[in-house]
Every structure is written in C-alpha cells, then in structure tokens.
C-alpha cells in the first residue's frame, strides 16, 4: 500500500507540433483581422494568460473567438468565459460611457446621467481636493478585488491616489496571500507551484523535465478556475503522462473520482491532516535525509511537534479512515518526484497559516522543492511586491505609517502593503484611527463577492463615504449602492497590456494583451489611472506620456519595449532547478534559501518574531462540532462555501446568457439522506442560515457532499432584478457571505472561516406553488 505503480503514458501533442502552425501575432483571414492575445481580465479569470484568437470584421466588430493553438500552455483550449467573450463585450447591459450621479441619489438607478470623461474627472478631482484637504490622503481607500492585468494595478492606484490604504476587502485577506506570506517567510520564495513544465521550451518533452509520480491536489479546483495562474488542464496532461493523484477535499469532484486516495475531511481540519502526514513520514523514515540535513532548519523541533498529531488522532478530528491517511502519506513520500497543489481552502480558515507552514514542511522534508517535477520556485527577483513600486516615493514614510493595520498586523500589511480588511471595516464604522471619506473600486464587487457580512460593509460605506467612484464594464450592486461616478472599462480584447502567470511568482511565462477592437468610450484600467492620476497627483506622472511608458518602466523588459515584445504574444520564462545550490534564490548570491537561517524554516524564526508559534499547530475552527457542540442542535451542518464553477468567475458573468444557462441559480449542495430527512427535493428553494445571517439557495441533492456538510455557491447577484436600494439586484438575498463573520482571523491577521462555518437548512414553500396548482387545474379542465 502507498507505493507507486507505473501507468502507461498517453502521447500528447508536443510543443513542436503546435509551433509548426507558425501563426504571427496578427493576420488577415477571409476578410477578417485575426489578433492573437494572452489576456487576464476582464472578463475575470486568474493570471494564466490563455491564448485567444480574436476575429474582427472591417467595421471593427468582434465576430468570433477561438483558442490559439500556438500558445505553449493552453494550446487552443479555452473555458466558457473566454468562448463567450463576444456576448460579454456586446451585452446590452454593458456601460460604455461615463456617468455621474449626486450623492443623495445613491442607490437609485434612474438618477445616473451620462457625462463625458472630462466632466467625470473634474468631479473626481474636486472631491479629492476637498476631502484630502480636510481629512488627509489617508482618508481614501482603494477597494481592490481579485485584480487585473497580471497584478500591475497596485502601483497604478498608488500613483493615482497616493493613499496608504489599498485594501483587498476580504476578511483576513483570505485568498492567495496567506499562502504567499507563509512561503515568503519560511522558504524565501513567494509561491511554490507544481512543476507542469510551464516555463520550458519543450514543455513535457523537455529533457530537463520529469513527470511527477504523485500530485496532491489540496483544497483546489484547478479544472474549473485555473487557480492562481495555473492552467488547470495541465493537470489532465500530467495524468495522461502517468501522474497519480491524492485529492484532499470535503467534496467529491471529477479529479477525486480518479485519485488513488480521496481524503474527504471535515472542512477546516486540514492542518491536523498535514501534521499527521508529517508524523507518518518522519516516524517511518521516509524523508529525504540529505535535504533535511543540509537545507532545512528546525527538523528535530518539527518532529517533536508532529508527534502530538498521530494519524489516529487526525483521523478522529478529520473524519477520515486512519489507513487512508497513512497510505496517502506513504504514497506522497515514496514518489519521486512528487508535488502538492495547494489552494484557496488553505487561506479560508484562521488556522490557515499553520496549514501552509505544515505543507511547506511536507514539500521540504521529502526533498521536492526546486526540483524537476516537484515544486518550482522563482529566483531572487521573482514575485516582487508590485504594489511597492513607487509606494514610498508617492506617499512618504509618514503617510505609509498611517496604513490601517500596519502596527497591529505587520506580517499582513508589510507583506503586501495593504490595509487590513477587517480593520478598514472598523475604521469606517467607528472613525478610528481616522475617518474614511473617499473610495475607489478597483475590480471589486465586494457586496456580492469578497466581503464577509456584506450588509455590514454596505452600511459602513453608505454611512461614511462622502465620495466614491468605480471603473467597470457593468453596473454592480456595490457601485449602485455607493458610487457617484462610473467610468467605463475596456475588456481584455480592447487593450494592450501584460499578464504574468502566477503574478510573476513562479518561472512560467508572460502573456501580452494585444488590442483588437474598441467599444464606445471605454478605457483600460491603466489609461484610466493615467488620466485621473495626472489630475490628482501630476508630479507622479511627469515621466509618463502614455501607458506604454509606464509598462516599460514597471515591468522591466530589459532591452525590449512593450510594443516590440508584445508581438510574441506569450514568452516563456525558462525554468532552472536546484537554484539553492547556486545562489540564485538569494539577493546576496549566497547558497541556500532567502530566509534568516538560509534554509527552509521548519521552525519559523519570522513567525516567532511576530509573536506566533514557530511550529505548526492545529486549532479547531471557531464554530464547529468540536469547538461549539452546544450550537449543533440549532446548526447541525458544517458549512463550506465558494467552490469554483465553470460558468462564472466570482460575481462576474451572471448577465451572460450561455454562462447563466449552465448555472441558472445559486446552489446549495446537500446529501440525499439528509435532504430526504428534511423534506428537501432536488431543485427546491431553501433557506440556509446560522447565527450571523441567512441566504436563499436552490437545492442540489447530491452525494458530492457527505451527510454532515452543506456547500453553498458564492458571488451571486441577479442583474435582471430590481437595481435600486434596498434590493440592489438581489445581492443580499442569495449571498452566502451573510453567514460568515468578520474578525475571525489568525494571530498574524490572515484567514477567515469562509470554508468552515456551521449552518442549518430548511425548504421554502415557494410562492408560485399555489399559482402553478391553479394553472395545472385550469389546464386539466380545458383538456377535458
């Protein structure tokens, strides 16, 4: 048990086969201009930079979208969000011109008035000058979402607003950054991703590459979401070449049904599982002695700590058979090479940093860091804090020191130069440490998607913001409730820009967006920041005549200018291994890892400096059958949320007909046995609730979840619904974030319980039942 078995490889198209097609970046075909591009967003996706071919007619209109066979990663494969790009661009509800509205008419859709860009920026400048004169630049918050253009927007917003408060509005920054911070602090490299030959010229057939024997997919949905810049179907490519899977997920999915082991744990208990796997590997002497001796710090302390979590104890905590835990640990440790793909579930619990630290330890003690087929690492220049470019220059040290949360949670705020989300909410509610008076939405629909207790965020923003503006493609509930100026945003088909796979943190590649068309008066994020920034803080923009000047400065393309290199569409980074042996992981050129000890820190000296336990430990979720047994009578289910779907990216694409057809309604997954006990039928509307709030979802009765678990989709609003206050497109009606509290993060400020709450469910007697009965009775009468 636990040993790897050979699987015959299935031949795949090689890069040579693909590149023989030899398409240039633009050409004419059948009266259409075809432009190759490698976009990120909008419409939303993670920074994979999938290859698109955009076919535009002589009137400048997009006719069709196809996958780009020349793209070395995606090789012509596209998701539904790319395939429906035409419907997104020409959707009748898209806004293609600037609009204004008086503050007293917020929440009223019919009060928007069309204006031109000059007037819109005049209004923004007038309010900026007035508010900063009275309250200072710290009174402005940039409410950031998942982001666009490969992560370049942070510095743009810094340059534009010169505020220290750039804030991703999800409690505990419970997305990507906790993993990134744990890796940066304990490996010295920002994001160890599985090696899928992404940066190699020969891809899977490159002589440097080795196919992973074992891949652990932990808390991630790669096929639906291309998470964190990883092209999800590369996992299928590796499976076809012989890679075997271990899947750690409370839900069953396509990958789990094809895994050797599906570790179906109770949501929120992952750290116990990781510690138990470490204990099995160490006790059974399955670890890499040489790597541990020469490149790890604190092994003996780690070994003692994980003895406190034997597999038997973890099995009881997690609800997994003990033999499955042991055999999965053996399978991973015996594989050579092996890799772990860690996902969002790591971040969405208060104990998430400890989980990330534990899994980093698994990667390290098995010797799978920075090796072919293991975990690839960026070199010393990778993953630079992009929001830091120009930060001190634009703000100065005195203003930076006013960043919300900097002193309370330096491990959070210093890592990403972001205001702490929960403390930003508190500042808006209380005026402490100072009042927040102006806002700007940067790719964020927080009331529908990212924020816990969204009505609380709504109330705080409506109460405190004297002025707010947004740049977007569509009106959103968040903008409708709080904004005074709406600036129209260009889609990825309408812009030139850059996309860095994995936000530049791993050695894969860079994609280039090549503009194929224009729509209305829409401008890109960068163009918007340039024009608004030149008004608000012209001293920051004196060296930049256009966006290309800034891209060339920011992205550091060495001898190449954007307009030249963009014609390549996608450029592979190249991937070198064993960089810790050559000094390429450290800025000083010394051997080892970029940590205080120069080694992978199993015993984290940086965690210790921040007042956190330097070793992994397990902590129960704040609300769970174990932590709060007294609440289980009222809330007998464990609630997990936000599993990715193929149709949507967070709250986007709800107005796209084909996407909506794939997923028409917000779904709650419930096990058939429990559904029968509660009288819930498949497709029936239900109420899901707990002590923090409730939402209405349509039941999907399925064994996808076990008898003790509910799963609710996230990001729901209804563009077809009443846009006005208090309805706001129904954004609070089916919003599972109503059930998730703020201020339940870990000691370092990271994490939130989006995936490990408790809840109850009941069927709703739908209002149309009686009407439908009357219709049916009338139909039968007429039929007779």
Short mmCIF file of N, CA, C and O in Angstrom, two decimals, residues 17 23 117 219 292 295 310 331 461 561 598 610 668 784:
data_model
loop_
_atom_site.label_atom_id
_atom_site.label_comp_id
_atom_site.label_asym_id
_atom_site.label_seq_id
_atom_site.Cartn_x
_atom_site.Cartn_y
_atom_site.Cartn_z
N UNK A 17 4.93 20.30 -32.44
CA UNK A 17 3.72 20.14 -33.26
C UNK A 17 2.92 21.43 -33.29
O UNK A 17 2.42 21.86 -34.32
N UNK A 23 1.74 30.81 -36.53
CA UNK A 23 0.92 32.00 -36.74
C UNK A 23 1.61 33.24 -36.19
O UNK A 23 2.16 33.22 -35.08
N UNK A 117 -15.75 62.17 -20.26
CA UNK A 117 -14.61 61.86 -19.40
C UNK A 117 -14.09 63.10 -18.69
O UNK A 117 -13.73 63.05 -17.51
N UNK A 219 -7.42 21.21 -1.59
CA UNK A 219 -8.27 22.39 -1.43
C UNK A 219 -8.28 23.28 -2.64
O UNK A 219 -8.30 24.50 -2.51
N UNK A 292 17.12 17.39 4.32
CA UNK A 292 16.83 17.84 5.67
C UNK A 292 18.11 18.29 6.38
O UNK A 292 18.13 19.34 7.04
N UNK A 295 19.61 21.54 4.12
CA UNK A 295 18.81 22.66 3.64
C UNK A 295 17.59 22.98 4.50
O UNK A 295 16.81 23.87 4.14
N UNK A 310 -0.67 12.15 15.94
CA UNK A 310 -0.59 10.86 15.24
C UNK A 310 -1.77 10.69 14.31
O UNK A 310 -2.80 11.36 14.44
N UNK A 331 2.40 7.20 0.03
CA UNK A 331 2.39 7.37 -1.43
C UNK A 331 3.11 8.65 -1.83
O UNK A 331 3.93 8.65 -2.77
N UNK A 461 -20.10 51.75 4.42
CA UNK A 461 -19.68 52.59 3.28
C UNK A 461 -20.72 53.66 2.98
O UNK A 461 -20.36 54.81 2.70
N UNK A 561 11.03 46.86 -25.53
CA UNK A 561 9.88 47.70 -25.24
C UNK A 561 8.61 46.87 -25.42
O UNK A 561 8.57 45.93 -26.23
N UNK A 598 18.87 30.89 6.12
CA UNK A 598 19.41 30.43 4.85
C UNK A 598 18.88 29.06 4.46
O UNK A 598 19.33 28.49 3.46
N UNK A 610 7.13 37.62 15.01
CA UNK A 610 5.81 38.25 15.01
C UNK A 610 4.94 37.80 16.19
O UNK A 610 3.78 38.17 16.27
N UNK A 668 -27.15 25.18 -3.29
CA UNK A 668 -26.63 24.59 -2.06
C UNK A 668 -26.63 23.09 -2.25
O UNK A 668 -27.64 22.49 -2.64
N UNK A 784 -60.10 18.51 -20.56
CA UNK A 784 -61.27 17.65 -20.50
C UNK A 784 -62.38 18.19 -21.39
O UNK A 784 -63.18 17.44 -21.93
#
